[in-house]
Coordinates of C-alpha atoms in Angstrom, one line a residue:
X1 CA -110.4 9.4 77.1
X2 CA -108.6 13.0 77.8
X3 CA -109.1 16.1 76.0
X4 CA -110.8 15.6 72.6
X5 CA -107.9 17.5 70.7
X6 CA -105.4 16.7 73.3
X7 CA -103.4 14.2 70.9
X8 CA -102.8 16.5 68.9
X9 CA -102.0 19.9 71.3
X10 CA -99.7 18.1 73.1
X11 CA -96.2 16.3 72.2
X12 CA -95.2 13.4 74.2
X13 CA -93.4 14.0 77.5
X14 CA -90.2 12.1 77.8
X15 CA -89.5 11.7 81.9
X16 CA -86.3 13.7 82.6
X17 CA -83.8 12.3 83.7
X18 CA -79.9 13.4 85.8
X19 CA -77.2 13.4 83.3
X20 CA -75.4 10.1 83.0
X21 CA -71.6 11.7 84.3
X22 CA -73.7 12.8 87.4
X23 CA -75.7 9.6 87.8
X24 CA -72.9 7.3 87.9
X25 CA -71.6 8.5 90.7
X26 CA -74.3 6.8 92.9
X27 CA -77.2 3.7 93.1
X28 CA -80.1 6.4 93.3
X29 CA -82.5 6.7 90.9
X30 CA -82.1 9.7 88.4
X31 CA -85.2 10.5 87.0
X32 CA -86.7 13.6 87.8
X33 CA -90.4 14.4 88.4
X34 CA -92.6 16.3 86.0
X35 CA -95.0 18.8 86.8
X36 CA -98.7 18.6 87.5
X37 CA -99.5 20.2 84.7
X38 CA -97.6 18.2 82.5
X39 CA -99.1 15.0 83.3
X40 CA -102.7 16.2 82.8
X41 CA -101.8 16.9 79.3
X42 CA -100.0 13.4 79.1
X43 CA -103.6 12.5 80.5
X44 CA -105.1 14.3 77.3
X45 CA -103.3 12.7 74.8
X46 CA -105.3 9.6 75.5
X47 CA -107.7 9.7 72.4
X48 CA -111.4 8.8 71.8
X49 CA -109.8 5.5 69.7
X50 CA -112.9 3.8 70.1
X51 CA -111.2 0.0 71.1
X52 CA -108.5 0.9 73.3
X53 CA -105.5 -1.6 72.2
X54 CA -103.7 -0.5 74.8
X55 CA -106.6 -3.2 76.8
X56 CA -105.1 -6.0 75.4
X57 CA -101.1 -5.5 75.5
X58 CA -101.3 -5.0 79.2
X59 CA -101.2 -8.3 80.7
X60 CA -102.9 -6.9 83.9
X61 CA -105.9 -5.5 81.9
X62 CA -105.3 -2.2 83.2
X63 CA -107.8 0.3 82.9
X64 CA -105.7 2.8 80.8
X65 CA -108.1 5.3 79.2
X66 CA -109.8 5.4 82.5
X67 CA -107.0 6.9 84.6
X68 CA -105.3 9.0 82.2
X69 CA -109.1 10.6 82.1
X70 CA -108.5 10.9 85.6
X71 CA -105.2 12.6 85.4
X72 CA -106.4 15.1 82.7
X73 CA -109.5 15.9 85.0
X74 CA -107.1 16.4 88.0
X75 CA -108.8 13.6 90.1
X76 CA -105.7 11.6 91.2
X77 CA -107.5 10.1 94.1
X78 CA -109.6 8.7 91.6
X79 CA -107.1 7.5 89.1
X80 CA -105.3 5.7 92.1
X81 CA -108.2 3.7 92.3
X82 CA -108.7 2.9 89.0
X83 CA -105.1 1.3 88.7
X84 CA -104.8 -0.2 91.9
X85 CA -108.4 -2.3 90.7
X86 CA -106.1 -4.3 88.2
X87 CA -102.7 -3.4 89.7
X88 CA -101.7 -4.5 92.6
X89 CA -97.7 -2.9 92.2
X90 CA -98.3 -0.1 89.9
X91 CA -95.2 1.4 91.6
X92 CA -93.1 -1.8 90.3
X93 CA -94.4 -1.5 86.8
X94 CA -94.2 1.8 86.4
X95 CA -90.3 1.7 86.5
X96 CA -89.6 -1.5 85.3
X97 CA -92.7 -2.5 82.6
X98 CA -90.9 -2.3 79.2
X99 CA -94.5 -1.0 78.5
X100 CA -96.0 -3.4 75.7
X101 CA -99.7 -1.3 76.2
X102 CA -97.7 1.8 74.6
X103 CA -96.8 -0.3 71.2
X104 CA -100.6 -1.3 71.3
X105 CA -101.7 1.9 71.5
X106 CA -103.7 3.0 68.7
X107 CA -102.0 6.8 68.7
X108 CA -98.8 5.1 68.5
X109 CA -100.1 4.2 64.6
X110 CA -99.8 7.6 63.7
X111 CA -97.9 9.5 66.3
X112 CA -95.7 8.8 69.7
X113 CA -98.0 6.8 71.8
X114 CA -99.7 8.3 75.2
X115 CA -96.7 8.2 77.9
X116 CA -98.7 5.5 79.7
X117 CA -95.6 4.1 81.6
X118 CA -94.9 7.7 83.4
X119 CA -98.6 8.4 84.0
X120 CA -98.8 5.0 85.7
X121 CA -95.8 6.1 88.1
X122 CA -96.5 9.4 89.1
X123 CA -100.8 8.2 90.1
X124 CA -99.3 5.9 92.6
X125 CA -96.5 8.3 93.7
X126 CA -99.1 10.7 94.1
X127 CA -101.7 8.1 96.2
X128 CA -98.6 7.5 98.7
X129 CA -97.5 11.0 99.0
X130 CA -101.2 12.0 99.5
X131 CA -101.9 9.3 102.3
X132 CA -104.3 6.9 100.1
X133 CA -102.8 3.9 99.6
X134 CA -103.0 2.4 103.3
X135 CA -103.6 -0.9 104.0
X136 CA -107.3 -2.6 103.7
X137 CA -107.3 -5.8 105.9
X138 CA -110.2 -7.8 105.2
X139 CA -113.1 -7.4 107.0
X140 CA -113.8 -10.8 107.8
X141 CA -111.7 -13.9 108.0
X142 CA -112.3 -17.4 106.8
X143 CA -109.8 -19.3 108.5
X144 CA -108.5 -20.7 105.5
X145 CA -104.5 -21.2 105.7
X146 CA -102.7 -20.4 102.4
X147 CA -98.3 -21.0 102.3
X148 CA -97.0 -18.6 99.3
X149 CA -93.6 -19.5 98.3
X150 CA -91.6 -17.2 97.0
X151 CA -91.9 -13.0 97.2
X152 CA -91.6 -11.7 94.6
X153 CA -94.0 -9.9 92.5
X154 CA -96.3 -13.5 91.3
X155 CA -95.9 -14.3 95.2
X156 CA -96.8 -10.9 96.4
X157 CA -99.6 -10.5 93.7
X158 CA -100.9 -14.0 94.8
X159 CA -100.8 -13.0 98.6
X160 CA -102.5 -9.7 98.5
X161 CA -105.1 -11.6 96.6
X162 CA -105.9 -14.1 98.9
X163 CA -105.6 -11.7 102.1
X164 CA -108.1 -9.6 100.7
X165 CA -110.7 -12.9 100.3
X166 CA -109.8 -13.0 104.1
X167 CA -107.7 -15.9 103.8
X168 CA -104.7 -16.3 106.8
X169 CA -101.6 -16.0 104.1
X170 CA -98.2 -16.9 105.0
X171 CA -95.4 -15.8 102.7
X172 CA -91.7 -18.1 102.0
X173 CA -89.0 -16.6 101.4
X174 CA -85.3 -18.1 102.0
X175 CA -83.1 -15.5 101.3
X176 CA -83.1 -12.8 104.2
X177 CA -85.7 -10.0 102.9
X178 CA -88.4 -10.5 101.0
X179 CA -88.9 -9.5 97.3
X180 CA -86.8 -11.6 94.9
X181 CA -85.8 -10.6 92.0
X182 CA -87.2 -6.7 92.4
X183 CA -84.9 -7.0 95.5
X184 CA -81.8 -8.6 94.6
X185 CA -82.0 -8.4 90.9
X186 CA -83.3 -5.1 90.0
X187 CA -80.7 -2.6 90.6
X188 CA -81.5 0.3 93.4
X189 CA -80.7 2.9 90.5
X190 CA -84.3 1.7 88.4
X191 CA -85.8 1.1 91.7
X192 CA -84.6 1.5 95.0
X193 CA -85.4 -0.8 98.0
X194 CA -87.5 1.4 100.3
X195 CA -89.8 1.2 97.2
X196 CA -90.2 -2.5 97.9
X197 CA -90.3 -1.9 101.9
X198 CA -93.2 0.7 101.3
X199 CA -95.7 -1.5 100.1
X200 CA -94.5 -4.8 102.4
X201 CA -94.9 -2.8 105.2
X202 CA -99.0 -2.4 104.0
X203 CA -98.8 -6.1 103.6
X204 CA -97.7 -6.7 107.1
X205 CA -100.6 -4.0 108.2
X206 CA -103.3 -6.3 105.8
X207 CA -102.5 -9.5 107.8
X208 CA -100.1 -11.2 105.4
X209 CA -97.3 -12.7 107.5
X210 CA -94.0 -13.0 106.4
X211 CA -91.2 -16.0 106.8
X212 CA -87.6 -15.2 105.2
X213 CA -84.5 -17.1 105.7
X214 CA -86.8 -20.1 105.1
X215 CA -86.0 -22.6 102.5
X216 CA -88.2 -25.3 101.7
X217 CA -86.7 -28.5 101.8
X218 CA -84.1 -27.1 104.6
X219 CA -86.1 -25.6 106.7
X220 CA -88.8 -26.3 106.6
X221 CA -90.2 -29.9 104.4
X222 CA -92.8 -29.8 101.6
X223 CA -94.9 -32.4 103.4
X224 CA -95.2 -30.2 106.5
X225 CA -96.2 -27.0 104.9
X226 CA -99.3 -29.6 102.6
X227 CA -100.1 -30.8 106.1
X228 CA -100.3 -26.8 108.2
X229 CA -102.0 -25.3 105.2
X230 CA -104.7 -25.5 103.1
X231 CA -103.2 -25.0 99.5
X232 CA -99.9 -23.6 99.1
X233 CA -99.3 -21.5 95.7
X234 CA -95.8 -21.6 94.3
X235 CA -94.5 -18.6 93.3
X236 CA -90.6 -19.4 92.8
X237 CA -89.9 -17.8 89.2
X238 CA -87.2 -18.9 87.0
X239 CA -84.2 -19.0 88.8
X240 CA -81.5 -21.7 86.4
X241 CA -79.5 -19.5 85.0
X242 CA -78.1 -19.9 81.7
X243 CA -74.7 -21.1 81.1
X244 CA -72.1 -20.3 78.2
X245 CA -70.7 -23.9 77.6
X246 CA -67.6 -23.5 75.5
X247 CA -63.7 -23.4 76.5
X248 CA -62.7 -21.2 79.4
X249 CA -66.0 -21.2 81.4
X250 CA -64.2 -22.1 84.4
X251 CA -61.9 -19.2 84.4
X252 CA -61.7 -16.7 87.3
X253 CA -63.8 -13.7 85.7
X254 CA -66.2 -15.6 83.8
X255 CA -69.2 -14.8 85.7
X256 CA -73.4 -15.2 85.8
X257 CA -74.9 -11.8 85.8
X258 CA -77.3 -13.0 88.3
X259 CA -74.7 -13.3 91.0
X260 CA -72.8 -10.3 89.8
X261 CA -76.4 -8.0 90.5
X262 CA -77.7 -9.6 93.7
X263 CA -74.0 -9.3 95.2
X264 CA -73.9 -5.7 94.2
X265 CA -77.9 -5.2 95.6
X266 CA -76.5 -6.5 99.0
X267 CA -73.1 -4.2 99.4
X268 CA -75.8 -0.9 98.2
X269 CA -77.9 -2.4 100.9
X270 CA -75.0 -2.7 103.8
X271 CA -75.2 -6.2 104.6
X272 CA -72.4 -7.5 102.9
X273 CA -68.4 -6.7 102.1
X274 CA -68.0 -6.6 98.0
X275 CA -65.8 -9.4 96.8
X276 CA -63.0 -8.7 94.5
X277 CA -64.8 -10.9 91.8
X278 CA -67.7 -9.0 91.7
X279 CA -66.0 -5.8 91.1
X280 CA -65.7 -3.8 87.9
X281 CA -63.3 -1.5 88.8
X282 CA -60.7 -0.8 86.4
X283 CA -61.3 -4.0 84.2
X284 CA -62.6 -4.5 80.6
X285 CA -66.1 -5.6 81.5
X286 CA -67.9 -8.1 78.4
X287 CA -71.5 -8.4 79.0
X288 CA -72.9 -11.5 76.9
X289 CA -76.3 -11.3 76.6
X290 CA -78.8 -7.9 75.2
X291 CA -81.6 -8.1 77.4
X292 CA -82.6 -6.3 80.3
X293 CA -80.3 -8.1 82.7
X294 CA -77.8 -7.2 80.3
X295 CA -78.3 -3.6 80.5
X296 CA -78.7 -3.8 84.5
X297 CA -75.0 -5.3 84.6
X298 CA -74.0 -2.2 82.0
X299 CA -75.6 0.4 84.3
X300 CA -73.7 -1.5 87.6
X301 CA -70.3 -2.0 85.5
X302 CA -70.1 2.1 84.5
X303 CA -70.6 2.8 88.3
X304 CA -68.3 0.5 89.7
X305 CA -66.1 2.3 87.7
X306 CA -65.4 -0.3 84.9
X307 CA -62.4 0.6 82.6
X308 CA -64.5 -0.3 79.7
X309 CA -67.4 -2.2 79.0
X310 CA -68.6 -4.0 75.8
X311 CA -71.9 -5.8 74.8
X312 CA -72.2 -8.7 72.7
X313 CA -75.6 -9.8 71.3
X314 CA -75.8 -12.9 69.2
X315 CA -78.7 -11.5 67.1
X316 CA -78.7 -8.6 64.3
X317 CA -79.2 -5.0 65.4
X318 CA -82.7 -4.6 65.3
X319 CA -84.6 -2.2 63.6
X320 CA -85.2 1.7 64.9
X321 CA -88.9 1.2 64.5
X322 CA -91.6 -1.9 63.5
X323 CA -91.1 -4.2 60.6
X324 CA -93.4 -6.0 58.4
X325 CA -93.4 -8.8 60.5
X326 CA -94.6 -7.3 63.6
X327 CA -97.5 -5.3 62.6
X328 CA -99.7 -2.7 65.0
X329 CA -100.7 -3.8 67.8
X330 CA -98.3 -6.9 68.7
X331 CA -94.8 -6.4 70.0
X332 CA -92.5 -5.4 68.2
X333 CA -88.3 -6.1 68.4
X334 CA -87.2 -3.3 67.9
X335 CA -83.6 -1.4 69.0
X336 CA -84.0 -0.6 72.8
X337 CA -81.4 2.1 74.3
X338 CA -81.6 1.8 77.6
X339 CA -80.4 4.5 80.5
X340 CA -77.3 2.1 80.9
X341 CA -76.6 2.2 77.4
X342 CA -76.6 6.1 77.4
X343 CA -73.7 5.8 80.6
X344 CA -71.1 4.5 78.4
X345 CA -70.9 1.3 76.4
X346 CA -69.9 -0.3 73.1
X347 CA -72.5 -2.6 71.4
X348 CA -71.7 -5.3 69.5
X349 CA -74.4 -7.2 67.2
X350 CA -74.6 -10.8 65.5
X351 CA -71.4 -11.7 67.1
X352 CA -70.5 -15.2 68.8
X353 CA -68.7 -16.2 71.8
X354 CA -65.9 -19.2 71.1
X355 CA -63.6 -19.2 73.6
X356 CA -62.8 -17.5 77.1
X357 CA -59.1 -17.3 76.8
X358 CA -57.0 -17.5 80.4
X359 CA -53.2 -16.6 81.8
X360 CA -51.2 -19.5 83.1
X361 CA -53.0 -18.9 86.7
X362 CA -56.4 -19.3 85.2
X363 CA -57.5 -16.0 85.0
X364 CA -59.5 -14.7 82.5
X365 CA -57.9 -12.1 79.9
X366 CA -59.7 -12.1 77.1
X367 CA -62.3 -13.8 74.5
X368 CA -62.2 -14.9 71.2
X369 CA -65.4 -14.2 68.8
X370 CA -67.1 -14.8 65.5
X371 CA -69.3 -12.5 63.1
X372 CA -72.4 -14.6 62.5
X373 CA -75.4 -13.8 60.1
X374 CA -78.9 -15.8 60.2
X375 CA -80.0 -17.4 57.4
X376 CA -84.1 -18.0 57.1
X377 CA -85.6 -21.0 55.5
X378 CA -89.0 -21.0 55.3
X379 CA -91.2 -23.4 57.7
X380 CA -87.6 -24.0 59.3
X381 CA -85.8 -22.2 62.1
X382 CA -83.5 -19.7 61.1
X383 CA -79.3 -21.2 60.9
X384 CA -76.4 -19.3 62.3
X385 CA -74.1 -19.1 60.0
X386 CA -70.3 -18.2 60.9
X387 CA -68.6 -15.6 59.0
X388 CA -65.5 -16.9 57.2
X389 CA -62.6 -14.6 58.5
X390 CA -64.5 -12.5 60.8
X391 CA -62.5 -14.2 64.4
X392 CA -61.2 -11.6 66.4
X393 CA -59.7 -11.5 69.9
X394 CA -61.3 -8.8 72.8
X395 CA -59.1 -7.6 76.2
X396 CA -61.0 -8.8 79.0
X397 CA -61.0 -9.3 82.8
X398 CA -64.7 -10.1 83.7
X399 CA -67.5 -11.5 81.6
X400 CA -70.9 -11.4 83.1
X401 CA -73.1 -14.3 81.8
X402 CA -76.7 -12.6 80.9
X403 CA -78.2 -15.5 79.1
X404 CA -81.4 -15.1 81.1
X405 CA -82.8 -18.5 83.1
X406 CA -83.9 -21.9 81.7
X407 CA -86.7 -22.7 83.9
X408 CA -87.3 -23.1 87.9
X409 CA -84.8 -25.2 90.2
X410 CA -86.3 -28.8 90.2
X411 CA -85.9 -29.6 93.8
X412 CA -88.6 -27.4 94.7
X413 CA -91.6 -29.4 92.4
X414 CA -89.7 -32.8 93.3
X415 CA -90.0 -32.1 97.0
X416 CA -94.0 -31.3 96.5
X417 CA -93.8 -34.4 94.1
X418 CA -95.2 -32.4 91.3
X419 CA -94.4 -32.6 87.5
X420 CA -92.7 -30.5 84.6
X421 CA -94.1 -29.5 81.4
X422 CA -92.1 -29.8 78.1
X423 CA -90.3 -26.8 79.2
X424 CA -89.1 -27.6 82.4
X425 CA -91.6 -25.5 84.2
X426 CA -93.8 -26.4 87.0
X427 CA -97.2 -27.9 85.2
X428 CA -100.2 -26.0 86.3
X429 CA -103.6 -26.1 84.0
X430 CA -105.5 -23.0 83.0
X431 CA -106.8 -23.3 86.5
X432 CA -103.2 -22.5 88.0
X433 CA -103.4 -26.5 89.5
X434 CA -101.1 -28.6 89.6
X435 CA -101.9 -32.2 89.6
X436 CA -102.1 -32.1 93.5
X437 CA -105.6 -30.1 94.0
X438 CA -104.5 -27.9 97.3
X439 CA -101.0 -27.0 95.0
X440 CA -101.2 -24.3 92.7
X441 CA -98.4 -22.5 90.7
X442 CA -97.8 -19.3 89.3
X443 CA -95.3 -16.6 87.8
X444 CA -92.3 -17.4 85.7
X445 CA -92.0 -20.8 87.5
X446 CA -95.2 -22.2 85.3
X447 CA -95.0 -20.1 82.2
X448 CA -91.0 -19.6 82.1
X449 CA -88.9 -16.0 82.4
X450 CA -91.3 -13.5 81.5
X451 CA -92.2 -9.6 82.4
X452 CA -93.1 -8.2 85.8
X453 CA -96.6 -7.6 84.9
X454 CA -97.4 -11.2 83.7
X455 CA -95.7 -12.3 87.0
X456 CA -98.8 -9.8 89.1
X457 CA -101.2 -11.2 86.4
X458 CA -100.5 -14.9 87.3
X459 CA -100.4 -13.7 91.3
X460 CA -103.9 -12.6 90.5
X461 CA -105.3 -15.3 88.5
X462 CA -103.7 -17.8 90.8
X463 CA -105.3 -16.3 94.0
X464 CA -108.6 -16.1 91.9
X465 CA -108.7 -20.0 92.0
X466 CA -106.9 -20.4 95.1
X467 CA -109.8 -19.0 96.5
X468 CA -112.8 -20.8 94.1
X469 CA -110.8 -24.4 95.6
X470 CA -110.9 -23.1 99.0
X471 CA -114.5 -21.4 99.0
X472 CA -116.4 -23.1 96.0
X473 CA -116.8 -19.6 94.7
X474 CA -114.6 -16.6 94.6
X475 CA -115.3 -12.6 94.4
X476 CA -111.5 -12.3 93.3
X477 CA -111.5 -10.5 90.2
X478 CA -110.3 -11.8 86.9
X479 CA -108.6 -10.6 83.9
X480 CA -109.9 -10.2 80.6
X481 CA -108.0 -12.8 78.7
X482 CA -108.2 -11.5 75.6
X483 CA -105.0 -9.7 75.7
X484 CA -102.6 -12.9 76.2
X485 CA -101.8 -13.0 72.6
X486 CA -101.1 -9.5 72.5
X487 CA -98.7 -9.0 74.9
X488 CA -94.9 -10.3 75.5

């Protein structure tokens, strides 16, 4: 815990942040440090709650009461440690974890929770800038060959893991840097790139070697990687995304969000030419979808220069704060504003899309909608009802698709000769296993779309018995599991 009385001395600190007309005028990010000072009394706010909650909404287990003790006692060299014992990436979640430890955190009950999220950020920002985060190859090797496919944060988790058990790790990667979706899905103004480059380069330094531009099945075949290595963990995520099936999909303008973003990543980055089609500027910009990826194309739209941009969501507005049916400490839906949302945009709520509606060339100009409501039957799903009366027309050049992803491509677990679950997923036990012993699975590609820090959690657990098959036995630390039903 912090300071004894520190909950209630100190008011929560909200991270500042560059004023949206400024901020859109670039891909940077905008938040602005706080002070030293200010953080240790972020770090005091952590109270003697007696169960910390916060334990079991991190999916990662992270050792919250223990660092922001740290932080209020000024030993950041110490609180680095602490987080980096359960967090592999603490500088990926602490910009882009929607936080669920904060709604389990018992001050939260009573009072703003502890700014956890922005402690989190600054303890890592602080190891880098201070020179201890460097690498820490293993000190012995086994000679055990491991193939991670995929780089993102599940692969990357995975492959630190099993590098640090002194196993020789390869990582996959077919597009042409590694990183998926932080790289080419997360937008450089939440996180920028050289973020992502930092801590690659300490996994180059570790041992871990790196393959991009290499596609399984193309490149390289499934059969020679079961052959070269010793188990292969597959780390692919969810990448099918979600269509919009109705009249008009075909039009020039109707667009996936996930092709919109990783276009826009790559022209920020200077390694492609935009394409008209993936441009904003000066159109009436629908997003469909009221997630994160929604809010990413918002943010992208506003500095592209959109004319104006417009957000449907199919479900009601959500409530400001927690409803009856999600009690303290699980998750609660509640009405996010994101940064995005602050730049400029009109929200719409319980509203369907019917028709994309196209000019004689087939080009998109507009779509047609309908108010819904839900209607709850009890034991039953809840029905969408249409609103009698309630179609309406909206101008419109470019809708972006943010529908999020059904599951991971198949070709992938039909190369490897592996099988689904009921979801579509890749099928892995508890263990991570699939049903071929030296192939294990982990991230969104087992247990579907899911947040950043269950994709490092799965990385983790996944190395964990990566390394009992390999070894018989494993030093590889587990989580706690007693948070899974707590968190998202």
């Amino acid at each position: 815990m912090g300071k004894i009385k520190g909950f209630m001395e100190f008011d929560r600190l909200k991270e500042s942040v560059i004023s949206p007309k400024e901020r859109v005028k670039n891909y940077n990010e905008f938040t602005v440090a706080p002070k030293e000072k200010e953080l240790q009394e972020q770090g005091a706010r952590c109270m003697d709650c007696g169960v910390p909650f916060c334990h079991s909404g991190c999916p990662l287990g992270n050792l919250i009461p223990d660092f922001n003790d740290a932080v209020y006692q000024n030993e950041w060299q110490r609180a680095s440690t602490i987080l980096h014992s359960t967090n592999n990436f603490p500088e990926f979640t602490g910009r882009l974890c929607p936080a669920p430890c904060e709604e389990a955190c018992v001050l939260g009950i009573v009072s703003p929770p502890v700014s956890i999220e922005l402690i989190e950020k600054y303890i890592v920002e602080r190891g880098f800038s201070e020179g201890w985060i460097i690498p820490q190859p293993p000190e012995t090797r086994t000679e055990k060959t491991v193939a991670v496919i995929g780089s993102g944060p599940a692969g990357l988790a995975a492959a630190q893991q099993l590098n640090r058990a002194g196993h020789l790790v390869t990582v996959f990667e077919r597009d042409n840097k590694a990183g998926g979706l932080l790289r080419y899905g997360i937008p450089d103004f939440k996180m920028e790139k050289n973020i992502i480059d930092r801590r690659l380069n300490i996994l180059e330094a570790e041992g871990i070697i790196f393959k991009c531009n290499v596609e399984i099945g193309k490149t390289v075949t499934a059969e020679s990687l079961e052959n070269e290595f010793d188990a292969v963990v597959l780390a692919t995520g969810a990448t099918i995304k979600r269509g919009l099936p109705i009249p008009g999909s075909d039009l020039n303008g109707v667009e996936q969000a996930m092709e919109f973003l990783p276009h826009n990543n790559k022209a920020v980055d200077g390694q492609i030419e935009r394409i008209a089609k993936y441009i904003a500027k000066d159109r009436d910009v629908i997003v469909i979808g009221g997630g994160d990826t929604g809010s990413d194309c918002i943010g992208t739209s506003n500095r592209q220069g959109a004319k104006s941009v417009t957000n449907f969501e199919l479900m009601p507005k959500p409530a400001e704060g927690r409803t009856e049916e999600h009690p303290w400490p699980y998750w609660p839906f509640k009405l996010k504003t994101s940064s995005s949302h602050q730049e400029g945009i009109h929200r719409e709520w319980s509203i369907l899309t019917k028709e994309f509606v196209g000019d004689k060339s087939g080009k998109l100009v507009g779509l047609k909608t309908v108010e819904v409501k839900w209607k709850k039957i009890p034991g039953e799903r809840p029905q969408l009802i249409e609103k009698e009366g309630s179609e309406k027309e909206w101008p419109c050049d470019l809708a972006l698709l943010a529908l999020g992803f059904t599951g991971p491509e198949k070709t992938m677990p039909e190369q490897f000769g592996l099988a689904l679950d009921e979801r579509g997923n890749i099928k892995g036990e508890n263990d991570y296993q699939t049903q071929k012993p030296s192939i294990f699975t982990a991230g969104d590609c087992r247990r579907g779309q899911s947040l950043i820090v269950w994709a490092i959690s799965e990385g983790r657990e996944a190395a964990h018995q990566v390394d009992n098959f390999l070894m018989g036995k494993s030093t590889l630390p587990q989580k706690n599991m007693a948070g899974d039903l707590m968190a998202v």
